[in-house]
Tab-separated table of N, CA, C and O in Angstrom:
chain	number	residue	atom	x	y	z
A	887	MET	N	0.662	-1.131	-0.346
A	887	MET	CA	-0.207	-0.217	0.417
A	887	MET	C	0.787	1.027	0.313
A	887	MET	O	0.426	2.017	-0.526
A	888	THR	N	1.985	1.513	0.719
A	888	THR	CA	2.751	2.362	0.771
A	888	THR	C	3.648	2.518	-0.234
A	888	THR	O	3.632	3.868	-1.002
A	889	MET	N	3.892	1.825	-0.775
A	889	MET	CA	4.579	1.296	-2.549
A	889	MET	C	3.693	2.357	-3.564
A	889	MET	O	4.023	2.872	-4.225
A	890	ARG	N	2.383	1.660	-3.547
A	890	ARG	CA	1.713	2.204	-4.287
A	890	ARG	C	1.674	3.571	-4.090
A	890	ARG	O	1.159	4.497	-5.302
A	891	SER	N	1.193	4.062	-2.790
A	891	SER	CA	0.692	5.405	-2.694
A	891	SER	C	2.217	6.345	-3.281
A	891	SER	O	1.686	7.662	-3.677
A	892	LEU	N	2.735	5.751	-3.050
A	892	LEU	CA	4.074	6.239	-3.537
A	892	LEU	C	4.513	6.423	-4.783
A	892	LEU	O	4.544	7.829	-5.475
A	893	LEU	N	3.975	5.614	-5.494
A	893	LEU	CA	4.089	5.379	-6.907
A	893	LEU	C	3.254	6.429	-7.298
A	893	LEU	O	3.212	7.442	-8.263
A	894	LEU	N	1.739	6.316	-7.371
A	894	LEU	CA	0.952	7.423	-7.591
A	894	LEU	C	1.001	9.006	-7.125
A	894	LEU	O	1.211	9.591	-7.967
A	895	LEU	N	1.730	8.732	-6.153
A	895	LEU	CA	1.992	10.610	-5.533
A	895	LEU	C	3.174	10.888	-6.829
A	895	LEU	O	2.726	12.179	-6.849
A	896	SER	N	4.068	10.144	-6.858
A	896	SER	CA	5.246	10.964	-7.870
A	896	SER	C	4.967	10.649	-9.178
A	896	SER	O	5.109	11.742	-9.666
A	897	ILE	N	3.755	10.049	-9.684
A	897	ILE	CA	2.915	10.252	-10.885
A	897	ILE	C	2.295	11.381	-11.329
A	897	ILE	O	2.239	12.212	-11.920
A	898	LEU	N	1.617	11.985	-10.474
A	898	LEU	CA	1.278	13.199	-10.144
A	898	LEU	C	1.843	14.304	-9.734
A	898	LEU	O	1.569	14.983	-10.551
A	899	ALA	N	3.241	14.094	-9.305
A	899	ALA	CA	3.710	15.017	-8.851
A	899	ALA	C	4.624	15.554	-10.102
A	899	ALA	O	4.539	16.654	-10.911
A	900	ALA	N	4.920	14.289	-11.254
A	900	ALA	CA	5.525	14.320	-12.501
A	900	ALA	C	4.000	14.927	-13.058
A	900	ALA	O	4.618	16.131	-13.952
A	901	PHE	N	3.253	14.986	-13.519
A	901	PHE	CA	2.207	15.308	-14.033
A	901	PHE	C	2.123	16.764	-14.051
A	901	PHE	O	1.579	17.417	-14.829
A	902	ALA	N	1.957	17.083	-12.442
A	902	ALA	CA	1.860	18.337	-12.289
A	902	ALA	C	3.131	19.164	-12.696
A	902	ALA	O	2.728	20.597	-13.164
A	903	ALA	N	3.749	18.931	-13.013
A	903	ALA	CA	5.320	19.741	-12.949
A	903	ALA	C	5.496	19.524	-14.623
A	903	ALA	O	5.812	20.957	-14.814
A	904	ALA	N	4.403	18.624	-15.720
A	904	ALA	CA	4.472	19.018	-16.903
A	904	ALA	C	3.960	20.238	-17.144
A	904	ALA	O	4.246	20.983	-17.527
A	905	ILE	N	2.858	20.010	-16.754
A	905	ILE	CA	1.369	21.240	-16.451
A	905	ILE	C	2.173	22.562	-16.384
A	905	ILE	O	1.788	23.378	-16.844
A	906	LEU	N	2.748	22.601	-15.052
A	906	LEU	CA	3.364	23.755	-14.454
A	906	LEU	C	4.507	24.471	-15.426
A	906	LEU	O	4.532	25.418	-15.433
A	907	CYS	N	5.074	23.744	-16.055
A	907	CYS	CA	6.359	23.716	-16.839
A	907	CYS	C	6.278	24.119	-18.203
A	907	CYS	O	6.704	24.066	-19.381
A	908	TYR	N	4.452	23.699	-18.759
A	908	TYR	CA	4.507	23.542	-20.287
A	908	TYR	C	4.433	25.693	-20.658
A	908	TYR	O	3.883	26.130	-19.922
A	909	GLU	N	5.185	25.693	-21.531
A	909	GLU	CA	5.130	27.212	-22.243
A	909	GLU	C	4.279	27.484	-23.287
A	909	GLU	O	4.946	26.767	-24.316
A	910	SER	N	3.403	27.745	-23.300
A	910	SER	CA	2.870	27.523	-23.871
A	910	SER	C	2.989	29.275	-25.203
A	910	SER	O	4.460	30.180	-25.055
A	911	HIS	N	2.378	29.296	-26.494
A	911	HIS	CA	2.574	30.439	-27.228
A	911	HIS	C	2.106	32.072	-26.578
A	911	HIS	O	3.104	32.538	-26.731
A	912	GLU	N	1.096	31.695	-25.731
A	912	GLU	CA	0.857	33.362	-25.206
A	912	GLU	C	2.034	33.507	-24.501
A	912	GLU	O	2.201	34.859	-24.174
A	913	SER	N	3.040	32.836	-23.776
A	913	SER	CA	3.905	33.493	-22.821
A	913	SER	C	5.085	33.617	-23.669
A	913	SER	O	5.734	34.427	-23.129
A	914	MET	N	5.094	33.248	-24.969
A	914	MET	CA	6.585	33.850	-25.610
A	914	MET	C	5.898	35.108	-26.324
A	914	MET	O	7.300	35.945	-27.048
A	915	GLU	N	4.790	35.692	-26.637
A	915	GLU	CA	4.300	37.225	-27.158
A	915	GLU	C	4.905	38.055	-26.277
A	915	GLU	O	5.263	39.277	-27.384
A	916	SER	N	5.583	38.343	-25.453
A	916	SER	CA	5.977	39.609	-24.297
A	916	SER	C	7.414	38.928	-24.959
A	916	SER	O	8.260	40.669	-24.593
A	917	TYR	N	8.343	38.391	-25.567
A	917	TYR	CA	9.663	38.303	-26.299
A	917	TYR	C	9.539	38.727	-27.891
A	917	TYR	O	10.469	38.872	-28.328
A	918	GLU	N	8.540	38.689	-28.060
A	918	GLU	CA	8.687	39.277	-29.756
A	918	GLU	C	8.460	40.405	-29.749
A	918	GLU	O	8.702	41.208	-31.152
A	919	ILE	N	8.029	41.468	-29.319
A	919	ILE	CA	8.149	42.976	-29.194
A	919	ILE	C	9.028	43.638	-27.586
A	919	ILE	O	8.757	43.454	-26.800
A	920	SER	N	9.735	44.058	-28.250
A	920	SER	CA	10.548	45.148	-27.304
A	920	SER	C	10.034	46.010	-27.122
A	920	SER	O	9.642	46.774	-27.053
A	921	PRO	N	9.804	45.954	-24.836
A	921	PRO	CA	9.557	46.977	-24.561
A	921	PRO	C	10.356	48.517	-25.132
A	921	PRO	O	9.485	49.946	-24.897
A	922	PHE	N	11.728	48.600	-25.790
A	922	PHE	CA	12.336	50.014	-25.464
A	922	PHE	C	11.776	50.233	-27.074
A	922	PHE	O	11.884	49.885	-28.037
A	923	LEU	N	11.955	52.099	-27.787
A	923	LEU	CA	11.914	52.272	-28.782
A	923	LEU	C	12.681	53.333	-28.648
A	923	LEU	O	13.456	53.841	-27.834
A	924	ASN	N	13.133	53.733	-30.123
A	924	ASN	CA	14.361	54.377	-30.495
A	924	ASN	C	13.259	55.817	-30.331
A	924	ASN	O	12.403	55.901	-30.342
A	925	ARG	N	14.625	56.925	-30.590
A	925	ARG	CA	13.651	58.075	-30.588
A	925	ARG	C	13.169	58.469	-31.570
A	925	ARG	O	12.243	59.206	-31.435
A	926	ARG	N	13.422	57.655	-32.778
A	926	ARG	CA	12.182	57.856	-33.874
A	926	ARG	C	11.461	57.386	-33.848
A	926	ARG	O	10.271	57.991	-33.829
A	927	ASN	N	11.144	56.203	-33.160
A	927	ASN	CA	9.800	55.890	-33.542
A	927	ASN	C	9.198	56.200	-32.376
A	927	ASN	O	8.002	55.901	-32.469
A	928	ALA	N	9.532	56.534	-31.479
A	928	ALA	CA	8.844	56.907	-30.254
A	928	ALA	C	7.818	58.181	-30.896
A	928	ALA	O	6.824	58.132	-29.753
A	929	ASN	N	8.473	58.875	-31.165
A	929	ASN	CA	7.795	60.183	-31.253
A	929	ASN	C	6.588	60.123	-32.955
A	929	ASN	O	5.873	60.614	-33.221
A	930	SER	N	6.672	58.702	-33.383
A	930	SER	CA	5.935	58.662	-34.743
A	930	SER	C	4.432	58.662	-34.636
A	930	SER	O	3.468	58.428	-35.413
A	931	PHE	N	4.708	58.094	-33.303
A	931	PHE	CA	2.811	57.845	-33.334
A	931	PHE	C	1.777	58.985	-33.135
A	931	PHE	O	0.740	59.381	-32.940
A	932	ILE	N	2.455	60.055	-32.310
A	932	ILE	CA	2.024	61.357	-32.284
A	932	ILE	C	2.557	62.535	-33.466
A	932	ILE	O	3.580	62.860	-33.938
A	933	SER	N	0.748	63.178	-33.649
A	933	SER	CA	1.230	64.037	-35.487
A	933	SER	C	1.948	65.217	-34.620
A	933	SER	O	1.947	65.585	-33.620
A	934	PRO	N	2.621	66.339	-35.417
A	934	PRO	CA	2.926	67.401	-34.568
A	934	PRO	C	1.404	68.166	-34.377
A	934	PRO	O	2.311	68.824	-33.130
A	935	GLN	N	0.633	68.031	-35.320
A	935	GLN	CA	-0.771	68.522	-34.109
A	935	GLN	C	-0.979	68.459	-33.160
A	935	GLN	O	-1.238	69.461	-31.991
A	936	GLN	N	-0.669	67.342	-32.700
A	936	GLN	CA	-0.890	66.809	-31.596
A	936	GLN	C	-0.058	67.156	-30.408
A	936	GLN	O	-0.318	67.543	-29.565
A	937	ARG	N	1.245	66.925	-30.925
A	937	ARG	CA	2.117	68.293	-29.904
A	937	ARG	C	2.362	68.884	-29.784
A	937	ARG	O	2.426	70.063	-28.813
A	938	TRP	N	1.622	69.980	-30.906
A	938	TRP	CA	1.783	71.727	-30.917
A	938	TRP	C	0.706	71.607	-29.792
A	938	TRP	O	0.683	72.596	-28.547
A	939	ARG	N	-0.855	71.314	-29.789
A	939	ARG	CA	-2.155	71.227	-29.049
A	939	ARG	C	-1.466	70.649	-27.555
A	939	ARG	O	-1.932	71.327	-26.032
A	940	ALA	N	-0.651	69.782	-27.079
A	940	ALA	CA	-0.143	69.455	-26.128
A	940	ALA	C	0.663	70.441	-25.478
A	940	ALA	O	0.783	70.974	-23.985
A	941	LYS	N	1.038	71.418	-26.041
A	941	LYS	CA	2.882	72.188	-25.611
A	941	LYS	C	1.393	73.254	-24.744
A	941	LYS	O	1.487	74.173	-23.969
A	942	ALA	N	0.733	73.828	-26.074
A	942	ALA	CA	-0.164	74.553	-25.781
A	942	ALA	C	-1.101	74.676	-24.198
A	942	ALA	O	-1.212	75.412	-23.910
A	943	GLN	N	-1.504	74.030	-24.441
A	943	GLN	CA	-2.305	73.031	-23.037
A	943	GLN	C	-1.426	73.141	-21.843
A	943	GLN	O	-1.858	73.710	-20.844
A	944	GLU	N	-0.389	72.964	-21.827
A	944	GLU	CA	0.783	72.803	-21.391
A	944	GLU	C	1.016	74.122	-20.459
A	944	GLU	O	1.212	74.563	-19.293
A	945	ARG	N	0.927	75.524	-21.857
A	945	ARG	CA	1.180	76.594	-21.238
A	945	ARG	C	0.054	77.028	-20.495
A	945	ARG	O	0.336	78.052	-19.484
A	946	VAL	N	-1.096	76.554	-20.585
A	946	VAL	CA	-2.647	76.806	-20.120
A	946	VAL	C	-1.980	76.655	-18.986
A	946	VAL	O	-2.753	77.132	-18.055
A	947	ARG	N	-2.078	75.247	-18.739
A	947	ARG	CA	-1.799	75.021	-17.192
A	947	ARG	C	-0.936	75.977	-15.669
A	947	ARG	O	-1.195	75.859	-14.758
A	948	GLU	N	0.335	76.341	-16.764
A	948	GLU	CA	1.271	76.888	-15.971
A	948	GLU	C	0.660	78.358	-15.760
A	948	GLU	O	1.116	78.595	-14.800
A	949	ARG	N	-0.105	78.751	-16.479
A	949	ARG	CA	-0.500	80.352	-16.318
A	949	ARG	C	-1.855	80.166	-14.709
A	949	ARG	O	-1.723	81.032	-14.624
A	950	THR	N	-2.556	78.787	-15.388
A	950	THR	CA	-3.739	78.743	-14.243
A	950	THR	C	-3.901	78.087	-12.716
A	950	THR	O	-4.445	77.848	-12.547
A	951	LYS	N	-2.477	78.041	-12.860
A	951	LYS	CA	-1.939	77.078	-11.433
A	951	LYS	C	-2.325	77.644	-10.393
A	951	LYS	O	-1.998	78.943	-9.876
A	952	PRO	N	-2.856	77.350	-9.581
A	952	PRO	CA	-3.310	77.676	-8.500
A	952	PRO	C	-1.526	78.286	-7.561
A	952	PRO	O	-0.841	77.214	-7.499
A	953	ALA	N	-2.518	78.938	-6.465
A	953	ALA	CA	-0.989	79.227	-6.267
A	953	ALA	C	-0.157	78.332	-4.982
A	953	ALA	O	0.875	78.189	-4.914
A	954	HIS	N	-1.512	77.536	-4.073
A	954	HIS	CA	-0.693	76.815	-3.270
A	954	HIS	C	0.198	75.490	-3.880
A	954	HIS	O	1.119	75.069	-3.735
A	955	GLU	N	-0.085	75.245	-5.626
A	955	GLU	CA	0.867	74.545	-6.521
A	955	GLU	C	1.788	75.111	-6.494
A	955	GLU	O	3.245	74.291	-6.709
A	956	ILE	N	1.917	76.259	-6.808
A	956	ILE	CA	3.559	76.683	-6.798
A	956	ILE	C	4.268	77.288	-5.791
A	956	ILE	O	5.709	76.596	-5.814
A	957	ASN	N	3.395	77.001	-4.835
A	957	ASN	CA	4.168	77.631	-3.268
A	957	ASN	C	4.962	76.128	-3.233
A	957	ASN	O	6.298	75.542	-2.936
A	958	ARG	N	4.050	75.057	-3.620
A	958	ARG	CA	4.962	73.662	-3.344
A	958	ARG	C	5.864	73.573	-4.572
A	958	ARG	O	7.165	72.481	-4.016
A	959	GLU	N	5.717	74.077	-5.387
A	959	GLU	CA	7.084	73.640	-6.280
A	959	GLU	C	8.317	74.242	-6.020
A	959	GLU	O	9.107	73.505	-6.193
A	960	ALA	N	8.019	75.384	-5.400
A	960	ALA	CA	9.228	76.414	-4.809
A	960	ALA	C	9.646	75.556	-3.556
A	960	ALA	O	11.225	75.681	-3.612
A	961	CYS	N	9.257	75.193	-3.195
A	961	CYS	CA	9.513	74.464	-1.389
A	961	CYS	C	10.684	73.219	-2.028
A	961	CYS	O	11.306	72.897	-1.733
A	962	ASP	N	9.685	72.468	-2.859
A	962	ASP	CA	10.165	71.309	-3.963
A	962	ASP	C	11.702	71.225	-4.132
A	962	ASP	O	12.617	70.685	-4.313
A	963	ASP	N	12.018	72.661	-4.953
A	963	ASP	CA	13.176	73.001	-5.342
A	963	ASP	C	14.226	73.216	-4.275
A	963	ASP	O	15.526	73.330	-4.832
A	964	TYR	N	14.052	73.649	-3.250
A	964	TYR	CA	14.667	73.816	-2.050
A	964	TYR	C	14.527	72.903	-1.084
A	964	TYR	O	13.531	72.380	0.011
A	965	THR	N	16.109	72.504	-0.456
A	965	THR	CA	16.066	70.997	0.255
A	965	THR	C	15.626	70.858	1.566
A	965	THR	O	14.659	70.359	1.773
A	966	LEU	N	16.141	72.139	2.363
A	966	LEU	CA	15.618	72.475	3.525
A	966	LEU	C	13.773	72.656	3.764
A	966	LEU	O	13.470	72.320	4.853
A	967	CYS	N	13.497	73.074	2.679
A	967	CYS	CA	12.076	73.308	2.793
A	967	CYS	C	11.182	72.488	2.624
A	967	CYS	O	9.956	72.123	3.502
A	968	GLU	N	11.501	70.924	1.803
A	968	GLU	CA	11.385	69.894	0.910
A	968	GLU	C	11.003	69.316	2.844
A	968	GLU	O	9.973	68.362	3.175
A	969	ARG	N	12.479	69.403	3.575
A	969	ARG	CA	12.610	68.179	4.611
A	969	ARG	C	11.623	68.755	5.623
A	969	ARG	O	11.123	67.883	6.196
A	970	TYR	N	11.410	70.124	5.912
A	970	TYR	CA	10.714	70.553	6.475
A	970	TYR	C	8.954	70.382	6.598
A	970	TYR	O	8.536	70.091	6.849
A	971	ALA	N	8.728	70.305	5.057
A	971	ALA	CA	7.233	70.152	4.309
A	971	ALA	C	7.000	68.349	4.865
A	971	ALA	O	6.182	68.219	4.989
A	972	MET	N	8.479	67.312	4.893
A	972	MET	CA	7.821	66.568	5.307
A	972	MET	C	7.805	66.243	6.779
A	972	MET	O	6.584	65.468	6.614
A	973	VAL	N	7.632	66.792	7.764
A	973	VAL	CA	7.601	66.627	8.934
A	973	VAL	C	6.276	68.270	9.222
A	973	VAL	O	5.148	67.616	9.999
A	974	TYR	N	5.978	68.578	8.907
A	974	TYR	CA	4.889	70.103	9.237
A	974	TYR	C	3.845	70.529	8.188
A	974	TYR	O	3.198	71.134	8.250
A	975	GLY	N	4.393	70.035	6.696
A	975	GLY	CA	3.565	70.335	6.182
A	975	GLY	C	4.308	71.531	4.865
A	975	GLY	O	5.065	72.186	5.399
A	976	TYR	N	3.690	71.375	3.069
A	976	TYR	CA	4.205	72.361	3.258
A	976	TYR	C	3.748	73.921	2.978
A	976	TYR	O	4.036	74.751	2.441
A	977	ASN	N	2.513	73.891	3.541
A	977	ASN	CA	2.178	75.635	4.168
A	977	ASN	C	2.740	76.106	5.008
A	977	ASN	O	3.351	76.855	4.660
A	978	ALA	N	3.308	75.595	5.791
A	978	ALA	CA	4.147	75.361	6.728
A	978	ALA	C	5.513	75.968	6.893
A	978	ALA	O	6.121	76.656	6.881
A	979	ALA	N	5.728	74.723	5.769
A	979	ALA	CA	7.251	74.921	4.725
A	979	ALA	C	7.707	76.289	4.324
A	979	ALA	O	8.405	76.697	4.343
A	980	TYR	N	6.340	76.516	3.440
A	980	TYR	CA	6.460	77.597	2.218
A	980	TYR	C	6.632	78.904	3.298
A	980	TYR	O	7.199	79.878	2.886
A	981	ASN	N	5.858	78.785	4.240
A	981	ASN	CA	5.881	80.029	5.079
A	981	ASN	C	7.110	80.259	6.045
A	981	ASN	O	7.509	81.002	6.225
A	982	ARG	N	7.639	78.943	6.250
A	982	ARG	CA	8.950	79.573	6.827
A	982	ARG	C	10.259	79.577	6.188
A	982	ARG	O	10.948	81.137	6.589
A	983	TYR	N	10.288	79.331	4.872
A	983	TYR	CA	11.365	79.408	4.214
A	983	TYR	C	11.265	80.573	3.053
A	983	TYR	O	12.458	81.165	2.499
A	984	PHE	N	10.046	80.907	2.918
A	984	PHE	CA	9.847	81.948	1.735
A	984	PHE	C	8.565	83.264	2.092
A	984	PHE	O	9.273	84.198	1.175
A	985	ARG	N	7.989	83.054	3.181
A	985	ARG	CA	6.924	84.197	3.267
A	985	ARG	C	7.976	85.255	3.799
A	985	ARG	O	7.767	86.452	3.590
A	986	GLN	N	9.064	84.823	4.934
A	986	GLN	CA	9.429	85.764	5.338
A	986	GLN	C	10.707	86.600	4.249
A	986	GLN	O	10.964	87.989	4.488
A	987	ARG	N	11.238	86.125	3.814
A	987	ARG	CA	11.824	86.890	2.573
A	987	ARG	C	11.107	87.683	1.263
A	987	ARG	O	11.700	88.589	0.598
A	988	ARG	N	9.852	87.503	1.249
A	988	ARG	CA	9.092	88.106	0.805
A	988	ARG	C	8.230	89.540	1.691
A	988	ARG	O	7.170	90.065	1.393
A	989	GLY	N	8.606	89.885	3.026
A	989	GLY	CA	8.420	90.951	3.445
A	989	GLY	C	7.456	90.544	4.433
A	989	GLY	O	6.427	91.510	4.781
A	990	GLY	N	6.842	89.123	4.697
A	990	GLY	CA	5.812	88.672	5.420
A	990	GLY	C	4.602	89.079	4.845
A	990	GLY	O	3.020	89.321	5.712
A	991	ASN	N	4.732	88.658	3.219
A	991	ASN	CA	3.182	88.731	2.691
A	991	ASN	C	1.927	87.446	3.274
A	991	ASN	O	2.376	86.802	3.209
């Protein structure tokens, strides 16, 4: 009985290993296409008109950016302010490092 169950168990293990190790065609699809593109092909799917429109929208977003976001970006560019912001928040950090320089506005 023990020898028979051991034989059955080894056959099932071999069958499971064969099923789990089988490499189907679907698993090879990721190797067919390279995830990296060269510079020429990277921009080929966006038309020049779409690029121009995206740049124009970015300019509009920069002009209409909220004050708190401008303050946060200023704080991100200054290491001491950024560290202070991690503890006390960006408003407190901006007030500490930049409001005093502008005459307390």
